[in-house]
Protein backbone atom coordinates (compact mmCIF):
# COMPACT_ATOMS: atom_id res chain seq x y z
CA UNK A 1 0.00 0.00 0.00
CA UNK A 2 1.70 3.22 -1.14
CA UNK A 3 -0.37 5.57 1.01
CA UNK A 4 -0.22 3.69 4.31
CA UNK A 5 1.79 5.20 7.20
CA UNK A 6 2.82 1.86 8.70
CA UNK A 7 3.75 0.41 5.27
CA UNK A 8 6.04 3.46 4.95
CA UNK A 9 7.58 2.74 8.37
CA UNK A 10 8.10 -0.89 7.29
CA UNK A 11 9.81 0.23 4.06
CA UNK A 12 11.88 2.90 5.84
CA UNK A 13 10.27 5.80 3.94
CA UNK A 14 9.00 7.19 7.26
CA UNK A 15 11.24 7.25 10.34
CA UNK A 16 10.24 5.43 13.50
CA UNK A 17 12.00 4.26 16.65
CA UNK A 18 12.30 0.65 15.50
CA UNK A 19 13.10 -1.80 18.30
CA UNK A 20 12.90 -5.12 16.46
CA UNK A 21 12.65 -6.59 12.99
CA UNK A 22 11.75 -10.17 12.12
CA UNK A 23 11.19 -11.67 8.68
CA UNK A 24 7.45 -10.95 8.85
CA UNK A 25 7.14 -8.10 11.35
CA UNK A 26 8.51 -4.73 12.44
CA UNK A 27 8.18 -3.36 15.99
CA UNK A 28 8.52 0.33 16.82
CA UNK A 29 7.75 2.68 19.71
CA UNK A 30 4.33 4.32 19.74
CA UNK A 31 4.72 8.04 19.06
CA UNK A 32 2.12 8.84 21.77
CA UNK A 33 2.83 6.27 24.49
CA UNK A 34 0.05 5.27 26.87
CA UNK A 35 2.49 3.68 29.34
CA UNK A 36 6.25 3.51 30.03
CA UNK A 37 6.43 0.67 27.48
CA UNK A 38 4.26 1.10 24.39
CA UNK A 39 5.44 -0.64 21.25
CA UNK A 40 3.48 -1.41 18.07
CA UNK A 41 4.17 -4.67 16.25
CA UNK A 42 3.03 -4.70 12.62
CA UNK A 43 3.13 -7.30 9.87
CA UNK A 44 5.29 -6.28 6.92
CA UNK A 45 2.39 -7.27 4.67
CA UNK A 46 -0.49 -4.79 4.64
CA UNK A 47 -3.55 -6.14 6.41
CA UNK A 48 -6.27 -3.56 7.17
CA UNK A 49 -7.06 -4.58 10.76
CA UNK A 50 -7.76 -7.64 12.90
CA UNK A 51 -11.21 -8.05 11.32
CA UNK A 52 -9.52 -8.64 7.94
CA UNK A 53 -7.36 -11.53 9.17
CA UNK A 54 -7.97 -14.77 7.25
CA UNK A 55 -6.56 -18.28 7.77
CA UNK A 56 -3.86 -17.57 5.15
CA UNK A 57 -2.47 -14.89 7.51
CA UNK A 58 -1.87 -17.40 10.31
CA UNK A 59 1.96 -17.40 10.11
CA UNK A 60 2.14 -13.61 10.28
CA UNK A 61 -0.35 -13.37 13.12
CA UNK A 62 1.65 -15.94 15.10
CA UNK A 63 4.78 -13.92 14.36
CA UNK A 64 3.08 -10.79 15.73
CA UNK A 65 2.63 -12.65 19.01
CA UNK A 66 6.15 -14.08 19.18
CA UNK A 67 7.58 -10.64 18.31
CA UNK A 68 5.42 -9.08 21.03
CA UNK A 69 6.80 -11.54 23.57
CA UNK A 70 10.36 -10.80 22.43
CA UNK A 71 9.71 -7.05 22.76
CA UNK A 72 8.32 -7.59 26.28
CA UNK A 73 11.42 -9.61 27.22
CA UNK A 74 13.68 -6.93 25.75
CA UNK A 75 11.83 -4.20 27.67
CA UNK A 76 12.07 -6.14 30.96
CA UNK A 77 8.32 -6.61 31.53
CA UNK A 78 7.97 -10.30 30.66
CA UNK A 79 8.67 -11.79 34.09
CA UNK A 80 5.93 -13.55 36.11
CA UNK A 81 5.87 -10.59 38.50
CA UNK A 82 5.35 -8.00 35.78
CA UNK A 83 3.29 -8.55 32.63
CA UNK A 84 1.81 -6.47 29.86
CA UNK A 85 -1.28 -5.92 27.76
CA UNK A 86 -1.71 -6.83 24.08
CA UNK A 87 -4.38 -4.90 22.15
CA UNK A 88 -5.82 -4.91 18.63
CA UNK A 89 -8.20 -1.99 18.03
CA UNK A 90 -10.88 -2.46 15.37
CA UNK A 91 -13.02 0.42 14.10
CA UNK A 92 -14.06 3.86 15.38
CA UNK A 93 -15.53 2.82 18.75
CA UNK A 94 -12.14 1.32 19.64
CA UNK A 95 -10.36 4.48 18.35
CA UNK A 96 -8.61 2.52 15.61
CA UNK A 97 -6.78 5.34 13.78
CA UNK A 98 -4.21 3.68 11.50
CA UNK A 99 -5.61 1.18 8.96
CA UNK A 100 -2.65 -1.25 9.02
CA UNK A 101 -2.89 -4.16 11.48
CA UNK A 102 -0.86 -3.45 14.63
CA UNK A 103 -0.56 -5.14 17.97
CA UNK A 104 -0.09 -2.74 20.89
CA UNK A 105 2.37 -4.01 23.52
CA UNK A 106 1.66 -1.89 26.60
CA UNK A 107 3.30 -2.21 30.01
CA UNK A 108 5.68 -0.88 32.61
CA UNK A 109 2.88 0.13 34.97
CA UNK A 110 -0.14 -1.48 36.62
CA UNK A 111 -3.05 -1.54 34.14
CA UNK A 112 -6.67 -0.79 34.93
CA UNK A 113 -9.63 -2.94 33.86
CA UNK A 114 -11.96 -2.45 32.09
CA UNK A 115 -10.11 -0.17 29.67
CA UNK A 116 -11.60 3.27 29.05
P1 LIG B 1 -4.81 2.57 16.87
O1 LIG B 1 -5.52 3.69 17.61
O2 LIG B 1 -5.00 1.23 17.47
O3 LIG B 1 -5.08 2.60 15.38
O4 LIG B 1 -3.27 2.85 17.10
C1 LIG B 1 -2.51 3.67 16.30
C2 LIG B 1 -1.32 4.06 17.12
O5 LIG B 1 -0.32 4.54 16.23
C3 LIG B 1 -1.59 5.21 18.12
O6 LIG B 1 -1.32 4.74 19.43
C4 LIG B 1 -0.62 6.31 17.67
O7 LIG B 1 -0.06 6.99 18.76
C5 LIG B 1 0.41 5.53 16.87
N1 LIG B 1 1.11 6.27 15.83
C6 LIG B 1 0.56 7.10 14.91
N2 LIG B 1 1.50 7.57 14.08
C7 LIG B 1 2.68 7.02 14.49
C8 LIG B 1 4.02 7.11 14.04
N3 LIG B 1 4.37 7.87 13.00
N4 LIG B 1 4.98 6.41 14.71
C9 LIG B 1 4.64 5.66 15.77
N5 LIG B 1 3.39 5.51 16.23
C10 LIG B 1 2.42 6.19 15.61
ZN1 LIG C 1 0.01 -0.70 5.37
mmCIF file of C-alpha atoms and ligand atoms in Angstrom:
data_model
loop_
_atom_site.group_PDB
_atom_site.id
_atom_site.type_symbol
_atom_site.label_atom_id
_atom_site.label_comp_id
_atom_site.label_asym_id
_atom_site.label_seq_id
_atom_site.Cartn_x
_atom_site.Cartn_y
_atom_site.Cartn_z
ATOM 1 C CA UNK A 1 0.000 0.000 0.000
ATOM 2 C CA UNK A 2 1.699 3.223 -1.140
ATOM 3 C CA UNK A 3 -0.374 5.575 1.010
ATOM 4 C CA UNK A 4 -0.219 3.694 4.311
ATOM 5 C CA UNK A 5 1.793 5.201 7.196
ATOM 6 C CA UNK A 6 2.816 1.863 8.695
ATOM 7 C CA UNK A 7 3.753 0.414 5.269
ATOM 8 C CA UNK A 8 6.039 3.458 4.947
ATOM 9 C CA UNK A 9 7.580 2.744 8.366
ATOM 10 C CA UNK A 10 8.098 -0.888 7.289
ATOM 11 C CA UNK A 11 9.814 0.228 4.063
ATOM 12 C CA UNK A 12 11.880 2.904 5.843
ATOM 13 C CA UNK A 13 10.273 5.799 3.935
ATOM 14 C CA UNK A 14 9.004 7.194 7.258
ATOM 15 C CA UNK A 15 11.239 7.249 10.336
ATOM 16 C CA UNK A 16 10.238 5.427 13.495
ATOM 17 C CA UNK A 17 11.996 4.260 16.650
ATOM 18 C CA UNK A 18 12.297 0.648 15.495
ATOM 19 C CA UNK A 19 13.105 -1.797 18.302
ATOM 20 C CA UNK A 20 12.896 -5.121 16.460
ATOM 21 C CA UNK A 21 12.650 -6.588 12.993
ATOM 22 C CA UNK A 22 11.752 -10.173 12.125
ATOM 23 C CA UNK A 23 11.185 -11.674 8.676
ATOM 24 C CA UNK A 24 7.451 -10.951 8.847
ATOM 25 C CA UNK A 25 7.138 -8.096 11.353
ATOM 26 C CA UNK A 26 8.513 -4.727 12.438
ATOM 27 C CA UNK A 27 8.183 -3.355 15.992
ATOM 28 C CA UNK A 28 8.520 0.335 16.817
ATOM 29 C CA UNK A 29 7.755 2.676 19.710
ATOM 30 C CA UNK A 30 4.331 4.319 19.735
ATOM 31 C CA UNK A 31 4.724 8.043 19.063
ATOM 32 C CA UNK A 32 2.123 8.842 21.774
ATOM 33 C CA UNK A 33 2.832 6.272 24.489
ATOM 34 C CA UNK A 34 0.052 5.267 26.869
ATOM 35 C CA UNK A 35 2.490 3.680 29.341
ATOM 36 C CA UNK A 36 6.249 3.506 30.028
ATOM 37 C CA UNK A 37 6.433 0.667 27.485
ATOM 38 C CA UNK A 38 4.262 1.103 24.386
ATOM 39 C CA UNK A 39 5.437 -0.641 21.248
ATOM 40 C CA UNK A 40 3.483 -1.410 18.067
ATOM 41 C CA UNK A 41 4.169 -4.673 16.248
ATOM 42 C CA UNK A 42 3.025 -4.699 12.618
ATOM 43 C CA UNK A 43 3.133 -7.301 9.869
ATOM 44 C CA UNK A 44 5.293 -6.284 6.921
ATOM 45 C CA UNK A 45 2.391 -7.266 4.669
ATOM 46 C CA UNK A 46 -0.488 -4.790 4.636
ATOM 47 C CA UNK A 47 -3.554 -6.141 6.411
ATOM 48 C CA UNK A 48 -6.270 -3.563 7.173
ATOM 49 C CA UNK A 49 -7.055 -4.577 10.762
ATOM 50 C CA UNK A 50 -7.765 -7.639 12.904
ATOM 51 C CA UNK A 51 -11.208 -8.052 11.315
ATOM 52 C CA UNK A 52 -9.521 -8.637 7.943
ATOM 53 C CA UNK A 53 -7.360 -11.527 9.171
ATOM 54 C CA UNK A 54 -7.966 -14.767 7.245
ATOM 55 C CA UNK A 55 -6.562 -18.281 7.772
ATOM 56 C CA UNK A 56 -3.860 -17.570 5.155
ATOM 57 C CA UNK A 57 -2.465 -14.886 7.509
ATOM 58 C CA UNK A 58 -1.874 -17.397 10.315
ATOM 59 C CA UNK A 59 1.956 -17.404 10.115
ATOM 60 C CA UNK A 60 2.139 -13.612 10.280
ATOM 61 C CA UNK A 61 -0.345 -13.373 13.120
ATOM 62 C CA UNK A 62 1.649 -15.942 15.098
ATOM 63 C CA UNK A 63 4.779 -13.925 14.359
ATOM 64 C CA UNK A 64 3.079 -10.786 15.725
ATOM 65 C CA UNK A 65 2.625 -12.648 19.013
ATOM 66 C CA UNK A 66 6.152 -14.078 19.179
ATOM 67 C CA UNK A 67 7.582 -10.644 18.309
ATOM 68 C CA UNK A 68 5.419 -9.077 21.028
ATOM 69 C CA UNK A 69 6.805 -11.545 23.566
ATOM 70 C CA UNK A 70 10.359 -10.800 22.429
ATOM 71 C CA UNK A 71 9.709 -7.053 22.763
ATOM 72 C CA UNK A 72 8.318 -7.587 26.283
ATOM 73 C CA UNK A 73 11.415 -9.612 27.219
ATOM 74 C CA UNK A 74 13.679 -6.929 25.752
ATOM 75 C CA UNK A 75 11.834 -4.201 27.667
ATOM 76 C CA UNK A 76 12.073 -6.136 30.959
ATOM 77 C CA UNK A 77 8.323 -6.606 31.532
ATOM 78 C CA UNK A 78 7.971 -10.299 30.659
ATOM 79 C CA UNK A 79 8.671 -11.793 34.089
ATOM 80 C CA UNK A 80 5.929 -13.555 36.110
ATOM 81 C CA UNK A 81 5.871 -10.586 38.504
ATOM 82 C CA UNK A 82 5.346 -7.997 35.784
ATOM 83 C CA UNK A 83 3.291 -8.554 32.632
ATOM 84 C CA UNK A 84 1.813 -6.466 29.857
ATOM 85 C CA UNK A 85 -1.281 -5.915 27.760
ATOM 86 C CA UNK A 86 -1.705 -6.831 24.084
ATOM 87 C CA UNK A 87 -4.380 -4.901 22.154
ATOM 88 C CA UNK A 88 -5.817 -4.906 18.630
ATOM 89 C CA UNK A 89 -8.205 -1.990 18.034
ATOM 90 C CA UNK A 90 -10.881 -2.456 15.365
ATOM 91 C CA UNK A 91 -13.022 0.424 14.098
ATOM 92 C CA UNK A 92 -14.060 3.860 15.381
ATOM 93 C CA UNK A 93 -15.528 2.817 18.749
ATOM 94 C CA UNK A 94 -12.141 1.319 19.637
ATOM 95 C CA UNK A 95 -10.363 4.477 18.350
ATOM 96 C CA UNK A 96 -8.605 2.522 15.609
ATOM 97 C CA UNK A 97 -6.783 5.340 13.777
ATOM 98 C CA UNK A 98 -4.213 3.680 11.496
ATOM 99 C CA UNK A 99 -5.606 1.179 8.962
ATOM 100 C CA UNK A 100 -2.655 -1.254 9.024
ATOM 101 C CA UNK A 101 -2.886 -4.158 11.482
ATOM 102 C CA UNK A 102 -0.863 -3.445 14.629
ATOM 103 C CA UNK A 103 -0.558 -5.142 17.973
ATOM 104 C CA UNK A 104 -0.089 -2.736 20.886
ATOM 105 C CA UNK A 105 2.373 -4.015 23.521
ATOM 106 C CA UNK A 106 1.665 -1.895 26.597
ATOM 107 C CA UNK A 107 3.300 -2.212 30.012
ATOM 108 C CA UNK A 108 5.681 -0.879 32.607
ATOM 109 C CA UNK A 109 2.877 0.128 34.968
ATOM 110 C CA UNK A 110 -0.143 -1.479 36.620
ATOM 111 C CA UNK A 111 -3.047 -1.542 34.141
ATOM 112 C CA UNK A 112 -6.674 -0.792 34.926
ATOM 113 C CA UNK A 113 -9.628 -2.940 33.857
ATOM 114 C CA UNK A 114 -11.957 -2.453 32.092
ATOM 115 C CA UNK A 115 -10.108 -0.173 29.666
ATOM 116 C CA UNK A 116 -11.603 3.272 29.051
HETATM 117 P P1 LIG B 1 -4.808 2.567 16.875
HETATM 118 O O1 LIG B 1 -5.523 3.686 17.606
HETATM 119 O O2 LIG B 1 -5.003 1.228 17.474
HETATM 120 O O3 LIG B 1 -5.083 2.604 15.381
HETATM 121 O O4 LIG B 1 -3.271 2.854 17.104
HETATM 122 C C1 LIG B 1 -2.511 3.672 16.297
HETATM 123 C C2 LIG B 1 -1.324 4.058 17.124
HETATM 124 O O5 LIG B 1 -0.319 4.538 16.231
HETATM 125 C C3 LIG B 1 -1.589 5.208 18.120
HETATM 126 O O6 LIG B 1 -1.319 4.740 19.434
HETATM 127 C C4 LIG B 1 -0.620 6.308 17.675
HETATM 128 O O7 LIG B 1 -0.059 6.992 18.756
HETATM 129 C C5 LIG B 1 0.414 5.531 16.872
HETATM 130 N N1 LIG B 1 1.106 6.270 15.826
HETATM 131 C C6 LIG B 1 0.558 7.101 14.909
HETATM 132 N N2 LIG B 1 1.505 7.566 14.081
HETATM 133 C C7 LIG B 1 2.679 7.016 14.487
HETATM 134 C C8 LIG B 1 4.024 7.112 14.044
HETATM 135 N N3 LIG B 1 4.369 7.873 12.999
HETATM 136 N N4 LIG B 1 4.978 6.411 14.706
HETATM 137 C C9 LIG B 1 4.644 5.659 15.771
HETATM 138 N N5 LIG B 1 3.388 5.510 16.232
HETATM 139 C C10 LIG B 1 2.419 6.187 15.607
HETATM 140 ZN ZN1 LIG B 2 0.015 -0.698 5.370
#
